[in-house]
Structures are given as structure tokens and as C-alpha cells.
Amino acid sequence: MTKTLAPVKPVAVAGYLIAAAVVACAVNIGIAALAHAAGASEDFGPLTIGAYVPYTLYGIAAGAIGWAVIRWKASDPQKVLRWLVPTVVVLSYIPDLAMFFSDFEPNANAVGIIALILMHTVVAVSAVAALYQALPVTSRA
């Protein structure tokens, strides 16, 4: 038995993605403010609004593209996304964690680095919540 994909409503998809972007940006602004209040340097580049807001939007867009491709191509998109999403999120932590062991990013400290890791998680959770509604996946086995 083959299951078919639910029809895509482009306006609904756009609405969910815009909502995810607004929520993720708002939460990330809050994380940055708390991190700065807790001791992250104002000069820590990745924790400036001009850096993290575009990356928040890129992350949601990349997630949406990946989700759509997997939904379209995978024989069992639920199964693929169940392992791929956490894997990609954990891999996204690697550059942040590397800052603990190098000085390639000036003004980095533990508070700022942990804030970035939290921001990656916020982007993933926001995107998955939106995409789960906008582009539902099922097993087609």
C-alpha cells in the first residue's frame, strides 16, 4: 500500500515559515540579551543582531528545503527526518564548540558560546514545528 503526500498549500507553507522565523528571531533576540547581561561580550560578533538574525532565517530556509526534498524523495520521510534533524542540529554545534578550544572568534566566552548553541536549537525547533504542520510527512511504506 502506497500513501500519497498531503497536498501542499503554498500560502499556508509561507505563513508557517514566516511564523517560525518571527518566533525564532524573537527568542534569539531574548537569548542574546540574556547572554550579554550574563557576561557575553558586546563585541562577540556571532552574538550581534546583524549576524544571528540572517543566520536564523538561513537556517529556517535550509531546513524547509531539506524537509521538502526528503518529503518528496524519501520512501519513509518520517524515518529519515527522525534521525537527520537531530544529526544536523548536533553537527551545527561543532563550530560553536570549537570556540572553546580556539581563538578564531575574538571575544568568545562560555556564556556567548552556550547562547549560540541555544540559538541553533531554537531555529531547529521553530522550523520543525512549522514544517510538521505545513508539510506533513508520513510513512509511505
Backbone as numpy.savetxt, mean C-alpha at the origin, in Angstrom:
# Nx Ny Nz CAx CAy CAz Cx Cy Cz
-16.39 -27.05 -13.08 -17.23 -25.87 -13.08 -16.34 -24.62 -13.08
-16.59 -23.74 -14.00 -15.81 -22.51 -14.11 -16.64 -21.34 -13.62
-16.06 -20.57 -12.73 -16.74 -19.37 -12.25 -16.29 -18.19 -13.09
-17.18 -17.27 -13.32 -16.83 -16.09 -14.09 -16.58 -14.92 -13.16
-15.85 -13.94 -13.68 -15.57 -12.74 -12.91 -16.81 -11.88 -12.83
-16.98 -11.24 -11.68 -18.06 -10.27 -11.54 -17.79 -9.12 -12.49
-18.83 -8.54 -13.07 -18.60 -7.41 -13.98 -17.95 -6.23 -13.26
-17.11 -5.53 -14.00 -16.41 -4.38 -13.45 -17.19 -3.12 -13.78
-17.38 -2.29 -12.78 -18.03 -0.99 -12.96 -16.95 0.07 -12.78
-16.44 0.63 -13.88 -15.30 1.55 -13.80 -15.50 2.72 -12.83
-16.70 3.27 -12.79 -16.94 4.40 -11.88 -16.83 3.94 -10.43
-17.35 2.76 -10.14 -17.25 2.23 -8.78 -15.79 1.94 -8.42
-15.05 1.35 -9.35 -13.63 1.07 -9.10 -12.90 2.37 -8.80
-13.13 3.38 -9.63 -12.48 4.68 -9.41 -12.86 5.26 -8.06
-14.12 5.16 -7.70 -14.57 5.68 -6.41 -13.89 4.98 -5.24
-13.81 3.66 -5.31 -13.14 2.91 -4.24 -11.66 3.27 -4.16
-11.01 3.41 -5.30 -9.59 3.75 -5.29 -9.35 5.17 -4.79
-10.22 6.09 -5.15 -10.10 7.45 -4.62 -10.30 7.44 -3.11
-11.29 6.70 -2.65 -11.51 6.60 -1.20 -10.30 6.00 -0.50
-9.72 4.95 -1.09 -8.52 4.34 -0.51 -7.39 5.34 -0.45
-7.22 6.12 -1.51 -6.15 7.12 -1.54 -6.35 8.19 -0.49
-7.58 8.67 -0.35 -7.87 9.71 0.65 -7.61 9.18 2.06
-8.12 7.98 2.33 -7.92 7.39 3.66 -6.44 7.16 3.94
-5.74 6.55 2.99 -4.32 6.25 3.19 -3.51 7.53 3.37
-3.78 8.54 2.57 -3.05 9.81 2.71 -3.34 10.45 4.06
-4.60 10.45 4.48 -4.95 11.05 5.77 -4.28 10.32 6.92
-4.32 9.00 6.89 -3.68 8.22 7.96 -2.18 8.43 7.93
-1.58 8.44 6.75 -0.13 8.65 6.66 0.28 10.04 7.12
-0.55 11.04 6.87 -0.26 12.38 7.41 -0.26 12.33 8.93
-1.20 11.61 9.50 -1.24 11.44 10.95 -0.03 10.69 11.48
0.37 9.64 10.80 1.56 8.88 11.21 2.79 9.78 11.18
2.93 10.55 10.11 4.09 11.44 10.00 4.09 12.47 11.13
2.93 13.04 11.41 2.84 14.03 12.49 3.22 13.41 13.83
2.71 12.23 14.10 3.05 11.54 15.35 4.54 11.20 15.39
5.08 10.76 14.27 6.51 10.42 14.23 7.37 11.65 14.49
7.01 12.77 13.89 7.77 14.00 14.13 7.66 14.42 15.59
6.47 14.29 16.16 6.28 14.63 17.57 7.08 13.70 18.48
7.28 12.46 18.02 8.00 11.47 18.82 9.51 11.48 18.58
9.99 12.37 17.72 11.43 12.49 17.56 12.00 12.25 16.18
11.16 11.93 15.20 11.68 11.80 13.84 12.07 13.18 13.34
13.18 13.25 12.65 13.68 14.54 12.16 12.76 15.12 11.10
12.54 16.42 11.18 11.78 17.14 10.15 12.54 17.10 8.82
13.84 16.82 8.87 14.68 16.78 7.67 14.81 15.36 7.09
14.10 14.42 7.66 14.11 13.05 7.14 13.24 13.02 5.89
13.88 13.00 4.72 13.21 13.15 3.44 11.99 12.27 3.20
12.07 10.96 3.44 10.91 10.11 3.17 9.69 10.43 4.02
9.90 11.15 5.12 8.79 11.47 6.01 8.26 12.89 5.79
8.55 13.44 4.61 7.98 14.74 4.24 6.77 14.49 3.34
5.80 15.36 3.45 4.54 15.15 2.72 4.76 15.07 1.21
5.74 15.80 0.70 6.03 15.76 -0.73 6.62 14.44 -1.18
7.10 13.65 -0.25 7.64 12.33 -0.59 6.58 11.24 -0.39
5.94 11.21 0.77 5.10 10.06 1.04 3.72 10.12 0.39
3.16 11.29 0.14 1.85 11.32 -0.52 1.93 10.76 -1.95
2.88 11.20 -2.78 2.96 10.58 -4.11 3.21 9.06 -4.03
4.07 8.63 -3.11 4.32 7.19 -3.00 3.10 6.44 -2.50
2.29 7.07 -1.68 1.03 6.46 -1.27 0.14 6.23 -2.49
0.05 7.23 -3.34 -0.77 7.12 -4.55 -0.20 6.10 -5.52
1.14 6.08 -5.68 1.78 5.09 -6.54 1.51 3.68 -6.03
1.59 3.50 -4.72 1.37 2.18 -4.13 -0.04 1.68 -4.38
-1.02 2.55 -4.22 -2.40 2.15 -4.47 -2.60 1.84 -5.95
-2.04 2.65 -6.82 -2.17 2.41 -8.26 -1.49 1.09 -8.65
-0.28 0.86 -8.15 0.42 -0.39 -8.47 -0.35 -1.59 -7.94
-0.88 -1.47 -6.74 -1.68 -2.55 -6.18 -2.91 -2.84 -7.02
-3.56 -1.78 -7.49 -4.76 -1.95 -8.32 -4.43 -2.64 -9.64
-3.33 -2.25 -10.24 -2.92 -2.88 -11.51 -2.61 -4.35 -11.28
-1.82 -4.62 -10.25 -1.48 -6.02 -9.95 -2.71 -6.85 -9.63
-3.60 -6.30 -8.82 -4.84 -6.99 -8.46 -5.66 -7.30 -9.71
-5.80 -6.31 -10.59 -6.61 -6.50 -11.81 -6.00 -7.57 -12.71
-4.69 -7.55 -12.86 -4.03 -8.55 -13.71 -4.20 -9.94 -13.12
-4.01 -10.07 -11.82 -4.16 -11.38 -11.18 -5.61 -11.85 -11.26
-6.52 -10.95 -11.04 -7.95 -11.27 -11.13 -8.29 -11.79 -12.52
-7.68 -11.20 -13.52 -7.96 -11.54 -14.91 -7.25 -12.82 -15.34
-5.99 -12.99 -14.93 -5.15 -14.07 -15.47 -5.08 -15.32 -14.60
-5.13 -15.19 -13.30 -4.90 -16.34 -12.42 -6.10 -17.28 -12.42
-5.81 -18.57 -12.38 -6.91 -19.54 -12.31 -7.57 -19.51 -10.93
-6.80 -19.14 -9.92 -7.35 -19.00 -8.56 -6.82 -17.69 -7.97
-7.42 -16.55 -8.36 -6.89 -15.26 -7.91 -6.90 -15.09 -6.39
-7.89 -15.67 -5.71 -7.90 -15.57 -4.25 -6.64 -16.18 -3.66
-6.30 -17.35 -4.13 -5.12 -18.05 -3.62 -3.85 -17.26 -3.90
-3.74 -16.74 -5.11 -2.55 -15.96 -5.48 -2.44 -14.71 -4.61
-3.53 -13.98 -4.49 -3.49 -12.74 -3.70 -3.25 -13.01 -2.22
-3.73 -14.14 -1.74 -3.57 -14.48 -0.32 -2.10 -14.58 0.07
-1.24 -15.04 -0.85 0.19 -15.09 -0.51 0.96 -13.91 -1.10
0.52 -13.40 -2.25 1.27 -12.34 -2.91 1.20 -11.00 -2.17
0.03 -10.61 -1.71 -0.10 -9.32 -1.04 0.81 -9.24 0.19
0.74 -10.20 1.13 1.65 -10.09 2.28 3.12 -10.14 1.88
3.44 -10.92 0.86 4.83 -11.01 0.41 5.31 -9.66 -0.11
4.51 -9.01 -0.93 4.89 -7.70 -1.48 5.01 -6.66 -0.36
4.10 -6.70 0.60 4.17 -5.74 1.71 5.46 -5.95 2.51
5.77 -7.18 2.83 7.01 -7.45 3.58 8.23 -7.03 2.77
8.23 -7.31 1.47 9.35 -6.88 0.63 9.46 -5.36 0.59
8.34 -4.67 0.69 8.39 -3.20 0.68 9.06 -2.64 1.93
9.15 -3.45 2.97 9.82 -3.01 4.20 11.34 -3.03 4.07
11.87 -3.77 3.12 13.32 -3.97 3.04 14.09 -2.65 2.94
13.74 -1.72 2.05 14.50 -0.46 2.01 14.43 0.31 3.33
13.28 0.24 3.99 13.15 0.92 5.28 14.05 0.26 6.32
13.98 -1.05 6.39 14.80 -1.77 7.36 16.29 -1.58 7.09
16.65 -1.43 5.82 18.06 -1.20 5.47 18.58 0.09 6.09
17.69 1.04 6.32 18.12 2.31 6.92 18.63 2.14 8.35
18.25 1.05 9.01 18.78 0.77 10.34 20.28 0.46 10.28
20.74 -0.04 9.13 22.10 -0.54 9.02 22.99 0.28 8.10
22.46 1.34 7.54 23.26 2.17 6.65 22.92 3.64 6.88
23.69 4.49 6.26 23.42 5.92 6.40 23.08 6.52 5.04
22.48 5.71 4.15 22.17 6.22 2.81 21.06 7.26 2.84
20.27 7.29 3.91 19.22 8.30 4.04 19.54 9.17 5.25
19.96 10.41 4.99 20.32 11.30 6.10 19.12 11.53 7.03
19.44 11.71 8.30 18.45 12.06 9.33 17.47 10.94 9.66
17.78 9.71 9.25 16.92 8.58 9.60 17.17 8.19 11.05
16.09 7.87 11.74 16.21 7.29 13.07 15.11 6.24 13.22
15.11 5.52 14.33 14.17 4.42 14.50 12.72 4.88 14.39
12.41 6.03 14.96 11.02 6.52 14.92 10.59 6.76 13.47
11.42 7.42 12.70 11.10 7.69 11.30 10.98 6.43 10.48
11.87 5.49 10.71 11.86 4.23 9.95 10.61 3.42 10.27
10.27 3.34 11.54 9.06 2.61 11.94 7.82 3.29 11.36
7.82 4.61 11.31 6.70 5.33 10.69 6.55 4.94 9.22
7.67 4.84 8.51 7.60 4.45 7.10 7.03 3.04 6.94
7.45 2.14 7.81 6.93 0.77 7.76 5.42 0.77 8.00
4.98 1.55 8.97 3.54 1.66 9.22 2.82 2.23 8.00
3.44 3.21 7.35 2.83 3.81 6.16 2.65 2.79 5.04
3.63 1.93 4.85 3.51 0.89 3.82 2.32 -0.01 4.14
2.17 -0.34 5.41 1.07 -1.19 5.83 -0.28 -0.50 5.60
-0.35 0.79 5.91 -1.58 1.56 5.69 -1.96 1.55 4.22
-1.00 1.76 3.35 -1.28 1.76 1.91 -1.83 0.40 1.49
-1.20 -0.66 1.95 -1.65 -2.01 1.57 -3.05 -2.29 2.09
-3.30 -1.98 3.34 -4.62 -2.25 3.91 -5.70 -1.43 3.20
-5.41 -0.17 2.93 -6.38 0.68 2.23 -6.67 0.15 0.83
-5.62 -0.21 0.12 -5.79 -0.72 -1.24 -6.55 -2.03 -1.25
-6.18 -2.96 -0.38 -6.85 -4.26 -0.35 -8.32 -4.09 0.02
-8.62 -3.25 1.00 -10.01 -3.03 1.39 -10.83 -2.50 0.21
-10.26 -1.56 -0.53 -10.96 -0.99 -1.68 -11.10 -2.01 -2.81
-10.01 -2.69 -3.11 -10.01 -3.62 -4.24 -10.88 -4.84 -3.97
-10.95 -5.26 -2.73 -11.80 -6.38 -2.36 -13.26 -6.08 -2.71
-13.65 -4.81 -2.56 -15.01 -4.40 -2.91 -15.15 -4.09 -4.40
-14.17 -3.40 -4.95 -14.27 -2.91 -6.33 -14.04 -4.00 -7.36
-13.10 -4.88 -7.09 -12.75 -5.95 -8.02 -12.73 -7.28 -7.27
-13.90 -7.80 -6.91 -13.93 -9.02 -6.10 -13.28 -10.19 -6.82
-12.65 -11.03 -6.04 -12.00 -12.22 -6.60 -12.65 -13.46 -6.01
-12.69 -14.49 -6.82 -13.20 -15.78 -6.39 -12.30 -16.85 -6.95
-12.45 -18.01 -6.43 -11.74 -19.16 -6.98 -12.49 -19.60 -8.23
-11.76 -19.80 -9.31 -12.40 -20.24 -10.56 -12.08 -21.71 -10.85
-11.73 -22.43 -9.84 -11.37 -23.84 -10.04 -12.59 -24.70 -10.28
